[in-house]
Short mmCIF file of C-alpha atoms and ligand atoms in Angstrom, two decimals:
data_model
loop_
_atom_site.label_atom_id
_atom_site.label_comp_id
_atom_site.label_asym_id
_atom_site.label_seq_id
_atom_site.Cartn_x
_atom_site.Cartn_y
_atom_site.Cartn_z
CA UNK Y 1 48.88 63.77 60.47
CA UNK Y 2 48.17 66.91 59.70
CA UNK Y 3 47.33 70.53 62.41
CA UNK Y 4 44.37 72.54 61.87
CA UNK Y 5 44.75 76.03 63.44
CA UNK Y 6 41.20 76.78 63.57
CA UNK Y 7 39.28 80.20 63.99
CA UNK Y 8 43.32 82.55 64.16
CA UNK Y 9 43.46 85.63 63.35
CA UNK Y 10 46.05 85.67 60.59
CA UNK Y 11 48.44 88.26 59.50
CA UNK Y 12 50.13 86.48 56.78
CA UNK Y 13 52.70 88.80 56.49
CA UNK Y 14 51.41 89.76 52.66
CA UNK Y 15 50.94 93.45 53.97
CA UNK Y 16 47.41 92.76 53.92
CA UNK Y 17 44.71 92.97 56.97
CA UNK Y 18 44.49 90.38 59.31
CA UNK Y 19 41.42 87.92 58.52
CA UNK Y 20 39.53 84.89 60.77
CA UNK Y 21 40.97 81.72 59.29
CA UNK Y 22 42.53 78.15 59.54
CA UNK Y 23 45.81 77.04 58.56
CA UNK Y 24 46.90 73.75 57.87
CA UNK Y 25 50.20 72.17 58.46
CA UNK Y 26 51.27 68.96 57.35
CA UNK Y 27 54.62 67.82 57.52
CA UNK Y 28 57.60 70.81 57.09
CA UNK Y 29 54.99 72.93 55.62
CA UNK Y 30 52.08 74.67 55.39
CA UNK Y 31 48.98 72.73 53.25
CA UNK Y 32 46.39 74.90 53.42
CA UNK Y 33 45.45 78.51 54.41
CA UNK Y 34 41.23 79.13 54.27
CA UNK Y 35 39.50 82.16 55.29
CA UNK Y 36 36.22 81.40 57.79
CA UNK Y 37 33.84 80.22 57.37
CA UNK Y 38 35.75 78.02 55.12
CA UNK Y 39 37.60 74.93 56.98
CA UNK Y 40 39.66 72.38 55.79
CA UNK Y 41 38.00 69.34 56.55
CA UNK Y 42 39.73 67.56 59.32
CA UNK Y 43 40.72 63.74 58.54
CA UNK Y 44 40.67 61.13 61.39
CA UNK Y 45 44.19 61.62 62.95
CA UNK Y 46 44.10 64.92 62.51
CA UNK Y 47 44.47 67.36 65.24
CA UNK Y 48 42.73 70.74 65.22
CA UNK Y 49 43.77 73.56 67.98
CA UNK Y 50 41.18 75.81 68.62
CA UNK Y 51 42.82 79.59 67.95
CA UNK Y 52 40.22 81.29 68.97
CA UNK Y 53 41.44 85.53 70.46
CA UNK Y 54 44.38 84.32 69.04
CA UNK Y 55 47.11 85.68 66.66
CA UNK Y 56 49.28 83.58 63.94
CA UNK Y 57 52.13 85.04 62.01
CA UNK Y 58 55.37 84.12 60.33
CA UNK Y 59 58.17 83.50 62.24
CA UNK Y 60 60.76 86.04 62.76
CA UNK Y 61 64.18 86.84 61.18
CA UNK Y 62 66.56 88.13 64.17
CA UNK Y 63 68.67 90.63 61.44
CA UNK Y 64 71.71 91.36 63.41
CA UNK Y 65 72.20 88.45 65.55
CA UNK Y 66 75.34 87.29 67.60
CA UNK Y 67 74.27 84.05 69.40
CA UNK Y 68 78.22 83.76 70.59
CA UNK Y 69 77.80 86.77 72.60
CA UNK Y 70 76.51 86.36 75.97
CA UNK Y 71 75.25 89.11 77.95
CA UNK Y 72 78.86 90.54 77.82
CA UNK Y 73 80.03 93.55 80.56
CA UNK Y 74 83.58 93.44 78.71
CA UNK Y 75 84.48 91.99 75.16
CA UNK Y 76 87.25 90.25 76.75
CA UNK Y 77 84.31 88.21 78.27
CA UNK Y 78 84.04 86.72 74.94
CA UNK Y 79 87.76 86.07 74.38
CA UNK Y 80 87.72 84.57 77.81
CA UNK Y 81 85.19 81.73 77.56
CA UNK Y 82 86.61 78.48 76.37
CA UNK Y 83 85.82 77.37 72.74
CA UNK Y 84 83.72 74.46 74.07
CA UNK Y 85 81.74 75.83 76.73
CA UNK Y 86 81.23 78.99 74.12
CA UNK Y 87 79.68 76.43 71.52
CA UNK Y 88 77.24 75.23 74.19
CA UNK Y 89 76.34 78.46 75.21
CA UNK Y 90 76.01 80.00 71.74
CA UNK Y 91 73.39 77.10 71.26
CA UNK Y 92 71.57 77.59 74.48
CA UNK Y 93 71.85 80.97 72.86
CA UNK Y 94 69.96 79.98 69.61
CA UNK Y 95 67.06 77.68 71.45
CA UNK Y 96 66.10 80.83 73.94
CA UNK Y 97 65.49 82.74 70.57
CA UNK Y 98 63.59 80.15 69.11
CA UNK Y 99 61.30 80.17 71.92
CA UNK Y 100 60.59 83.64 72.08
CA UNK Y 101 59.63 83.21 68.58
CA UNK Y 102 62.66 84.00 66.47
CA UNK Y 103 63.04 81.20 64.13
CA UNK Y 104 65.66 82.22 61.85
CA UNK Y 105 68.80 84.46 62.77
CA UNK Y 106 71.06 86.15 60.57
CA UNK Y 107 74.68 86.25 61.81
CA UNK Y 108 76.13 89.29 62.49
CA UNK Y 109 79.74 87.76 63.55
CA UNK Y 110 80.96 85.00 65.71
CA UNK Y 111 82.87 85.79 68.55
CA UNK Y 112 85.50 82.69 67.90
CA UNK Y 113 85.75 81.10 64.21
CA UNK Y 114 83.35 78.40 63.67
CA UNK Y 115 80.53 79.18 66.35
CA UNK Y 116 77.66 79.70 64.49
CA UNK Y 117 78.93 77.15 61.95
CA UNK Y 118 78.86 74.31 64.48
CA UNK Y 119 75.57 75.36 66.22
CA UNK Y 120 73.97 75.62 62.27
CA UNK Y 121 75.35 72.20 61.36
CA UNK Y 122 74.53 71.14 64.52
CA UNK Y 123 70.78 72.19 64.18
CA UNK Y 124 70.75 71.47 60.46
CA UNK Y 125 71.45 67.76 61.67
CA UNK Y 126 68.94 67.44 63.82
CA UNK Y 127 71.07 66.86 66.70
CA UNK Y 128 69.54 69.67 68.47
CA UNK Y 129 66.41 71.95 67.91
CA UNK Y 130 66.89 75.27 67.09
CA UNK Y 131 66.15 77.77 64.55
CA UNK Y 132 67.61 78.44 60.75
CA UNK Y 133 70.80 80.03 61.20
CA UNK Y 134 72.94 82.05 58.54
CA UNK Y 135 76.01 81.43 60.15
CA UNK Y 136 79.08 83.64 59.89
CA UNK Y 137 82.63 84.17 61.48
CA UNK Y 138 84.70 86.66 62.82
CA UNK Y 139 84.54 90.16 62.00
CA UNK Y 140 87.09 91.21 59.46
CA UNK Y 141 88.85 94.64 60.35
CA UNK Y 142 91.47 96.83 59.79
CA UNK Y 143 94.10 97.45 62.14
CA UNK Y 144 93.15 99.51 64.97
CA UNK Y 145 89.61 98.94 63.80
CA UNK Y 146 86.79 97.97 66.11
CA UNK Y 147 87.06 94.69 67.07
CA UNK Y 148 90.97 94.80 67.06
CA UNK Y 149 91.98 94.00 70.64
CA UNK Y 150 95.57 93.42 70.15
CA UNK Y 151 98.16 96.13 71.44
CA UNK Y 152 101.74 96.31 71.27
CA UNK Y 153 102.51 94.22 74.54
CA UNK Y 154 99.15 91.98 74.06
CA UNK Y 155 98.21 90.02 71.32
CA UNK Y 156 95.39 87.94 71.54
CA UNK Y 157 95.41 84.33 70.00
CA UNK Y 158 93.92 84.93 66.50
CA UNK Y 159 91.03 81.95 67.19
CA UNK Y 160 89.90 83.56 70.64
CA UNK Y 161 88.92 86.73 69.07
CA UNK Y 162 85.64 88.04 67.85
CA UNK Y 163 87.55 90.01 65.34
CA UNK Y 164 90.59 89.37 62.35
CA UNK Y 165 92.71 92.56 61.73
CA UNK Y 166 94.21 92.64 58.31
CA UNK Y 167 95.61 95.09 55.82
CA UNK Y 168 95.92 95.02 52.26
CA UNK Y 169 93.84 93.27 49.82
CA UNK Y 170 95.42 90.32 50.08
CA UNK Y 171 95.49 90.00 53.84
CA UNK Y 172 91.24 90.47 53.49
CA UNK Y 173 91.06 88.34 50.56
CA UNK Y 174 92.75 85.68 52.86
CA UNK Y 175 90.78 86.44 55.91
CA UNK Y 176 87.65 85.87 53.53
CA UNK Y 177 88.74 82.50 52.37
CA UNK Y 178 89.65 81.57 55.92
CA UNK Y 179 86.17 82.23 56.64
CA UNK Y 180 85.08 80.50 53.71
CA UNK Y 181 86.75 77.79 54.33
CA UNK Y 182 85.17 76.94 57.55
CA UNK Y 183 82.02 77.05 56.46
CA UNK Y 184 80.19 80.60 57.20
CA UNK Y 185 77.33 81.30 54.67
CA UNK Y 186 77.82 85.62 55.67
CA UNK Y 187 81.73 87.48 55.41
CA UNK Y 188 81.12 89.89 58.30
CA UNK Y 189 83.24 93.14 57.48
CA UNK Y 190 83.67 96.42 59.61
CA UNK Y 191 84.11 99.09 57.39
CA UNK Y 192 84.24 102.18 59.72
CA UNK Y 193 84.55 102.50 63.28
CA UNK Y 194 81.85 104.06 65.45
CA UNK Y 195 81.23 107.65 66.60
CA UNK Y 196 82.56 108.46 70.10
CA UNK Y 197 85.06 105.34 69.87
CA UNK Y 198 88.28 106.26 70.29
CA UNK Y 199 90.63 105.96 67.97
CA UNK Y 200 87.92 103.63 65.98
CA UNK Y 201 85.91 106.64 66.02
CA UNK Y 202 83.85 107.38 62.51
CA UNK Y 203 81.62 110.40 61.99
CA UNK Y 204 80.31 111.45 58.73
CA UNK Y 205 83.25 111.00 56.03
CA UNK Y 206 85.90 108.31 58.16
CA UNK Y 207 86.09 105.36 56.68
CA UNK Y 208 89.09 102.67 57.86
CA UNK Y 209 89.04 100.09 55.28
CA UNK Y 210 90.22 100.98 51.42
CA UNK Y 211 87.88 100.40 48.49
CA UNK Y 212 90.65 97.64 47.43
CA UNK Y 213 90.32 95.70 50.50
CA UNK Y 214 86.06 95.91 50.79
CA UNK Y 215 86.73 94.34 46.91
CA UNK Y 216 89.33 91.72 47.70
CA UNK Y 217 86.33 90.52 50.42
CA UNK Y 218 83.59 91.08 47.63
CA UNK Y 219 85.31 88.92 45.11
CA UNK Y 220 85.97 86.07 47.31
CA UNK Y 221 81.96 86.26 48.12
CA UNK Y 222 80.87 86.40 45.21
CA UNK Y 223 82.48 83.47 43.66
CA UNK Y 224 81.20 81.45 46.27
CA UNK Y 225 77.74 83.03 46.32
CA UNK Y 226 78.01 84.08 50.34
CA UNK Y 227 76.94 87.34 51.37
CA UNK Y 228 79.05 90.29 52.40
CA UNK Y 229 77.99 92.72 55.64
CA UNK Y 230 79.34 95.50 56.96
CA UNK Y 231 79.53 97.22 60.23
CA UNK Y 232 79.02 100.57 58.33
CA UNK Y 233 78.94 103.85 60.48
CA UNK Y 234 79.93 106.45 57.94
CA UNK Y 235 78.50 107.89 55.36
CA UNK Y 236 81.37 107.42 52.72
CA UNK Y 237 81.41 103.68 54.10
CA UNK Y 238 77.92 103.49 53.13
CA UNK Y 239 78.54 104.64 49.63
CA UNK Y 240 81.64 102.39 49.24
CA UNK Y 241 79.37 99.04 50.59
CA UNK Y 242 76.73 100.61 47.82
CA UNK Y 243 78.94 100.46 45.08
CA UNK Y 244 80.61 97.10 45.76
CA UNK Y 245 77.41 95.76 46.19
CA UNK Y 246 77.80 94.87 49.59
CA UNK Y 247 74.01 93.60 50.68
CA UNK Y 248 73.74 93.86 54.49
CA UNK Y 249 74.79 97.14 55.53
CA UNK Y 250 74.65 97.22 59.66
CA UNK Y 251 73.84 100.77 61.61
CA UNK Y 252 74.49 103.03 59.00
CA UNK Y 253 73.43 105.68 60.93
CA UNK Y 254 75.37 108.92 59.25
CA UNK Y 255 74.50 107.88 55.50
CA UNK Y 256 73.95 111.46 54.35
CA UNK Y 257 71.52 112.43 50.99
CA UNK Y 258 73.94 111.20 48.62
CA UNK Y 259 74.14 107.71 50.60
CA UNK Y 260 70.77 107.64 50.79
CA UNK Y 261 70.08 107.91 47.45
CA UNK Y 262 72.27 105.34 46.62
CA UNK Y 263 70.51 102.99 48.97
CA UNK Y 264 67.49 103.88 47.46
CA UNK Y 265 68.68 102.86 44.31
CA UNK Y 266 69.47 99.48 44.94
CA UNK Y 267 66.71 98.99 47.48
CA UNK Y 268 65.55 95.58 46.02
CA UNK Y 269 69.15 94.03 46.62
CA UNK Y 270 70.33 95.68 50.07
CA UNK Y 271 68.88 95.16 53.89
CA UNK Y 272 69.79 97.97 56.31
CA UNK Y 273 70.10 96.67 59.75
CA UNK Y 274 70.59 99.46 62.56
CA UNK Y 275 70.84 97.65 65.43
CA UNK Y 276 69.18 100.11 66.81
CA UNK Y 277 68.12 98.05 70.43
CA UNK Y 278 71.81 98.10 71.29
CA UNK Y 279 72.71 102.36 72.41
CA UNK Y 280 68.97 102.38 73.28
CA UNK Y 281 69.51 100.15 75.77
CA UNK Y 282 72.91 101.66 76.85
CA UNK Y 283 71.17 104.94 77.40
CA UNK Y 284 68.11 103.69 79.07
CA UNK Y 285 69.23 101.51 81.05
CA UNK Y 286 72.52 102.58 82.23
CA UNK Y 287 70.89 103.18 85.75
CA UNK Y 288 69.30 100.21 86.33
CA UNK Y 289 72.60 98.24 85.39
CA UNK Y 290 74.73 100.83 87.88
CA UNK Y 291 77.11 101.59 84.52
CA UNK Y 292 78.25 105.21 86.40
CA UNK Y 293 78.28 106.84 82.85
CA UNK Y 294 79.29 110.34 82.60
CA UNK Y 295 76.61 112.88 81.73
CA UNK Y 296 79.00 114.03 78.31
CA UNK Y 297 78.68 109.82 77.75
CA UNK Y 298 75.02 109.53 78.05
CA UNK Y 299 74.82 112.98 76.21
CA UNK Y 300 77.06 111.62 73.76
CA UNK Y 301 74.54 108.57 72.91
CA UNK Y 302 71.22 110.33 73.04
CA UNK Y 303 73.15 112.67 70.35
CA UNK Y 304 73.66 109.22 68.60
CA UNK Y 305 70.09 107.82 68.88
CA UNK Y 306 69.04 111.19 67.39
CA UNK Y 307 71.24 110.84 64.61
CA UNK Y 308 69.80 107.21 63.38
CA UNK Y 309 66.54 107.75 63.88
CA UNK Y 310 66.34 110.44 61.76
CA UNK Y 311 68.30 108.19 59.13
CA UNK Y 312 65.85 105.64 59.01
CA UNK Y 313 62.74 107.06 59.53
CA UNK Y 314 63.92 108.83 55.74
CA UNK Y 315 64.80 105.15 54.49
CA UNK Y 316 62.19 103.76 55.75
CA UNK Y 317 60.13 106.53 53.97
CA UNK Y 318 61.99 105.49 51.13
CA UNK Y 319 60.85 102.04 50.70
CA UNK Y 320 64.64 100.94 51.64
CA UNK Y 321 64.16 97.61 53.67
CA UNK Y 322 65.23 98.48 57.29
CA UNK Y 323 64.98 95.15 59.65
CA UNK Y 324 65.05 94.69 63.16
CA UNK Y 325 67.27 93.24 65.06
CA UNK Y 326 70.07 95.05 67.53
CA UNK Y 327 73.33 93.10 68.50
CA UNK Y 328 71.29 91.51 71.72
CA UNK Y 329 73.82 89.85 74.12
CA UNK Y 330 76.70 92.35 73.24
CA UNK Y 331 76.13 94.02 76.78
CA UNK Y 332 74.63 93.66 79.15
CA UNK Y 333 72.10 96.11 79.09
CA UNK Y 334 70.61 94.38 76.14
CA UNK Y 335 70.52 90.63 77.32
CA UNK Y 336 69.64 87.70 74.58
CA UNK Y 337 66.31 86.70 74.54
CA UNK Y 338 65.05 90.83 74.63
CA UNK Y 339 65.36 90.59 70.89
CA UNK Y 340 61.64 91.81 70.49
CA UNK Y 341 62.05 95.71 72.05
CA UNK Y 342 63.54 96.38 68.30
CA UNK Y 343 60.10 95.69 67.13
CA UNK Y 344 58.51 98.86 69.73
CA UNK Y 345 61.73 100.46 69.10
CA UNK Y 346 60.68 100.55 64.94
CA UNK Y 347 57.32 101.55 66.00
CA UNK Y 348 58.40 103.94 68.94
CA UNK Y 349 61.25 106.11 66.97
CA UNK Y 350 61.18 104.37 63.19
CA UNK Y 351 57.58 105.83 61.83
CA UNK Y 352 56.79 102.17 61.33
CA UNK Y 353 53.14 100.78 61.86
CA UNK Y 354 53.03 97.11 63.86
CA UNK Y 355 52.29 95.81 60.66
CA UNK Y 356 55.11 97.43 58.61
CA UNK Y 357 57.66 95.78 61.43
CA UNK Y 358 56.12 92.60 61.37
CA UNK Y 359 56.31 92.62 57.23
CA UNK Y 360 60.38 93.60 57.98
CA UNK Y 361 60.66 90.72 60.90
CA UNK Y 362 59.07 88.14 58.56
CA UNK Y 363 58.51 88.52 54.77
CA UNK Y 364 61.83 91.19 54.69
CA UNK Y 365 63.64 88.66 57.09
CA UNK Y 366 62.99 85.27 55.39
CA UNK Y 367 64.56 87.55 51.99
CA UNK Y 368 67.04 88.38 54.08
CA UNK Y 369 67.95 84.81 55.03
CA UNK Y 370 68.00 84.04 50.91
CA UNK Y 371 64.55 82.03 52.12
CA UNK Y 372 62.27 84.73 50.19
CA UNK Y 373 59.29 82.41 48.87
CA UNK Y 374 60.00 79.55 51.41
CA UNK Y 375 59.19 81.06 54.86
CA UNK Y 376 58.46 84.36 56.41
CA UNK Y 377 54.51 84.25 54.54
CA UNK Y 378 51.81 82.45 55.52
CA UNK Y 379 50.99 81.04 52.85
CA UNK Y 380 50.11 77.61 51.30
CA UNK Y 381 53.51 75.74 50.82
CA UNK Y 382 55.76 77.59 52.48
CA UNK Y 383 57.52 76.26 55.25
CA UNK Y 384 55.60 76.34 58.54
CA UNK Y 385 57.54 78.36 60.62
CA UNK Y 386 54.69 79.98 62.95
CA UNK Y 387 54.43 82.15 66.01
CA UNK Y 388 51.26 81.92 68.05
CA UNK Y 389 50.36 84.87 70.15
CA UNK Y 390 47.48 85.66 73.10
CA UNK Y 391 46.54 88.49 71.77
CA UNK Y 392 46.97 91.13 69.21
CA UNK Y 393 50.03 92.49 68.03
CA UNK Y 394 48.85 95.50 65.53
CA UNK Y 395 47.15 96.70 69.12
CA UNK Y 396 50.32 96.75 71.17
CA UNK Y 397 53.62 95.36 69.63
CA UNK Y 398 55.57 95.31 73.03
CA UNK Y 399 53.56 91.73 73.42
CA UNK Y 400 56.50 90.12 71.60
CA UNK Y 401 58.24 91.05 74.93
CA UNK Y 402 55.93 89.13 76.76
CA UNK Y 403 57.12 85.56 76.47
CA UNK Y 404 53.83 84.12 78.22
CA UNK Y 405 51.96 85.74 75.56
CA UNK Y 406 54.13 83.95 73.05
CA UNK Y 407 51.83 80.52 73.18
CA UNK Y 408 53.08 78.22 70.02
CA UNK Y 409 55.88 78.85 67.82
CA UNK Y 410 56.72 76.06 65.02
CA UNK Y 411 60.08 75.78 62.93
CA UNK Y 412 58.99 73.61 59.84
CA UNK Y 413 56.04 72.34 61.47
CA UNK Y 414 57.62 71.08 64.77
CA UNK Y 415 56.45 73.12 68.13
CA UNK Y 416 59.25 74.64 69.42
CA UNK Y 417 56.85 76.08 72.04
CA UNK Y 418 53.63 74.93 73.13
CA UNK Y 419 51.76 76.53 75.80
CA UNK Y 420 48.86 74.21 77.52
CA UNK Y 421 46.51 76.48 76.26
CA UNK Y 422 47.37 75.71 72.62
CA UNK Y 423 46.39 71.46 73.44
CA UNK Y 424 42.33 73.14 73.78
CA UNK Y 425 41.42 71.19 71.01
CA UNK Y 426 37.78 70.41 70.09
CA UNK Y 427 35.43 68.37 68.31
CA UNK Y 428 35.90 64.90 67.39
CA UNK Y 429 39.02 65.19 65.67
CA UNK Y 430 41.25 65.97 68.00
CA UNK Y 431 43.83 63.90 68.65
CA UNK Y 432 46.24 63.69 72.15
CA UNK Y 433 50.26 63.11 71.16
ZN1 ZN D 501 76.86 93.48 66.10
#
């Protein structure tokens, strides 16, 4: 049986104009894609949907994604929750995104080991719907780094933390294999700190980690074709993730000229990833979510936001593929499922056009996810992963927010979503499951 979505406008994620059209879905993937007033012809059995005011695009890549972490006011929320309730609630996790249109996320760290390995596998079964995943496992840090919660009185359990603190190039080369070993298809390393953060604090030249170490991670990686990402403040971070070949830097926000150019110069091999709906949030928010920051706080991150955006506005001007996606459900003021305010955030601050951020949620995204050429296109043969929309998203972006205006979504031709208004099929051919 094969779906006719008749009469959408399409933005097949090509760069190009949206045009009237059908596209055709049969099985995983996509048949046929015909502008109006050319139709596929409609077989008996067939069903067409009627798409008529509305929109159809790729589905999106969620860049910096941590399914593990739910809604947290403390991390020691995360080292709290039990292994198996955190497995069900990482997947719950996963599903939401689906629905709101994200159908593949790209791991930014697990909060315990094998999270987003046993929701993938899980998935990948068919145990349980939910979107692609490219799982990975706990961030790998230096001591004292963020993400090491351990003091001299308290040390966490090393499986109940988001985070593995090593030193040495053999201690990361280890860590790396440990990861490897349980099955992550991303090495999630944090290679600076973060401004304003305490003793993990980074500014423009601190970086934690040694070139030796970032290698040690890099050649265990590389001989098992995973990729490596960084939690990269700094701007001598950024060059050392350039030259290692690191190819997911996250944040990046004090890269300076130099680090910029090198960026540019490998911009067909790296993704930048600011995670940029994360302090937004913080600083918006704040009130509404009764946080009692200090003025010098909130001062502190506005400084912040002023510092990235200039950064990647310039890389974006650059043609240096920044994606969207911003650490939702690491606080609270960013809850999972409110994924889509990095797309207005892009357009808002980033100098990006709707259709440049959709081209970075989609065709970047499926690249991203090593799935360049298979998804993230509308086009024929590639996987049907599809998001169906009331309305236009090149007129207002924030309808990605809107989860009633997010009527179909498809992972490999299965609905994920269906709104009633998406069964208004017409004609003779249509056919009731
Ligand atoms: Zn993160």
């Amino acid at each position: 049986m094969r779906r006719h979505f008749r009469n959408a406008s399409i933005i097949d994620a090509s760069g190009a104009a949206p045009f009237r059209g059908t596209v055709t879905v049969e099985g995983e993937r996509i048949a046929a894609v015909t502008a109006a007033p050319v139709e596929t012809a409609a077989a008996p059995g067939d069903e067409v949907i009627d798409c008529t005011g509305l929109t159809l695009l790729p589905g999106l890549t969620e860049a910096h994604c941590h399914i593990s972490f739910n809604n947290l006011t403390s991390i020691y929320n995360a080292v709290e929750q039990q292994p198996e309730d955190h497995a069900l609630a990482a997947l719950a996790n996963a599903q939401l995104l689906l629905k709101r249109g994200w159908t593949s996320l790209f791991s930014a760290a697990s909060a315990k080991p094998r999270l987003d390995v046993a929701v993938r596998d899980a998935i990948n079964k068919g145990l349980f719907e939910g979107p692609r995943i490219r799982a990975a496992g706990q961030e790998i840090t230096p001591t004292g780094n963020l993400g090491d919660l351990d003091t001299n009185y308290m040390e966490i359990p090393r499986t109940l933390r988001f985070s593995v603190a090593c030193d040495g190039a053999d201690n990361f080369m280890k860590a790396a294999r440990l990861a490897a070993r349980d099955g992550v298809d991303t090495i999630k390393v944090n290679v600076s700190g973060d401004r304003d953060w305490g003793h993990m604090h980074a500014d423009d030249t601190v970086t934690v980690i040694t070139e030796r170490e970032l290698e040690a991670v890099m050649q265990v990686a590389d001989a098992r074709k995973l990729i490596v990402a960084t939690h990269c403040s700094s701007s001598a971070g950024v060059k050392m993730c350039v030259r290692q070949g690191v190819q997911v830097i996250f944040h990046a926000p004090h890269a300076d000229a130099e680090a910029r150019d090198m960026l540019e110069s490998v911009k067909d091999k790296v993704f930048v990833v600011p995670a940029a709906g994360f302090p937004i949030a913080m600083f918006r928010r704040h009130d509404e979510f009764r946080l009692g920051w200090s003025a010098e706080k909130l001062a502190s991150l506005e400084t912040e936001i002023g510092i990235f955006t200039d950064c990647m506005r310039d890389l974006h001007k650059r043609g240096v593929r920044v994606l969207p996606g911003g650490d939702y459900g690491a606080f609270i003021t960013s809850p999972q499922g409110e994924n889509a305010r990095d797309l207005e955030i892009f357009v808002e601050l980033f100098g990006f056009t709707p259709m440049e951020v959709i081209v970075a949620a989609t065709r970047h995204g499926a690249d991203l996810m090593q799935l360049g050429g298979q998804t993230g296109q509308i086009q024929a043969g590639f996987l049907a992963d599809l998001v169906i929309l009331d309305g236009d998203p090149l007129a207002d972006i924030r309808i990605f927010q809107d989860p009633d205006k997010i009527v179909g979504v498809l992972k490999g031709g299965v609905f994920a979503k269906r709104e009633a208004s998406l069964s208004r099929a017409s004609g003779p051919m249509r056919k009731t499951a």
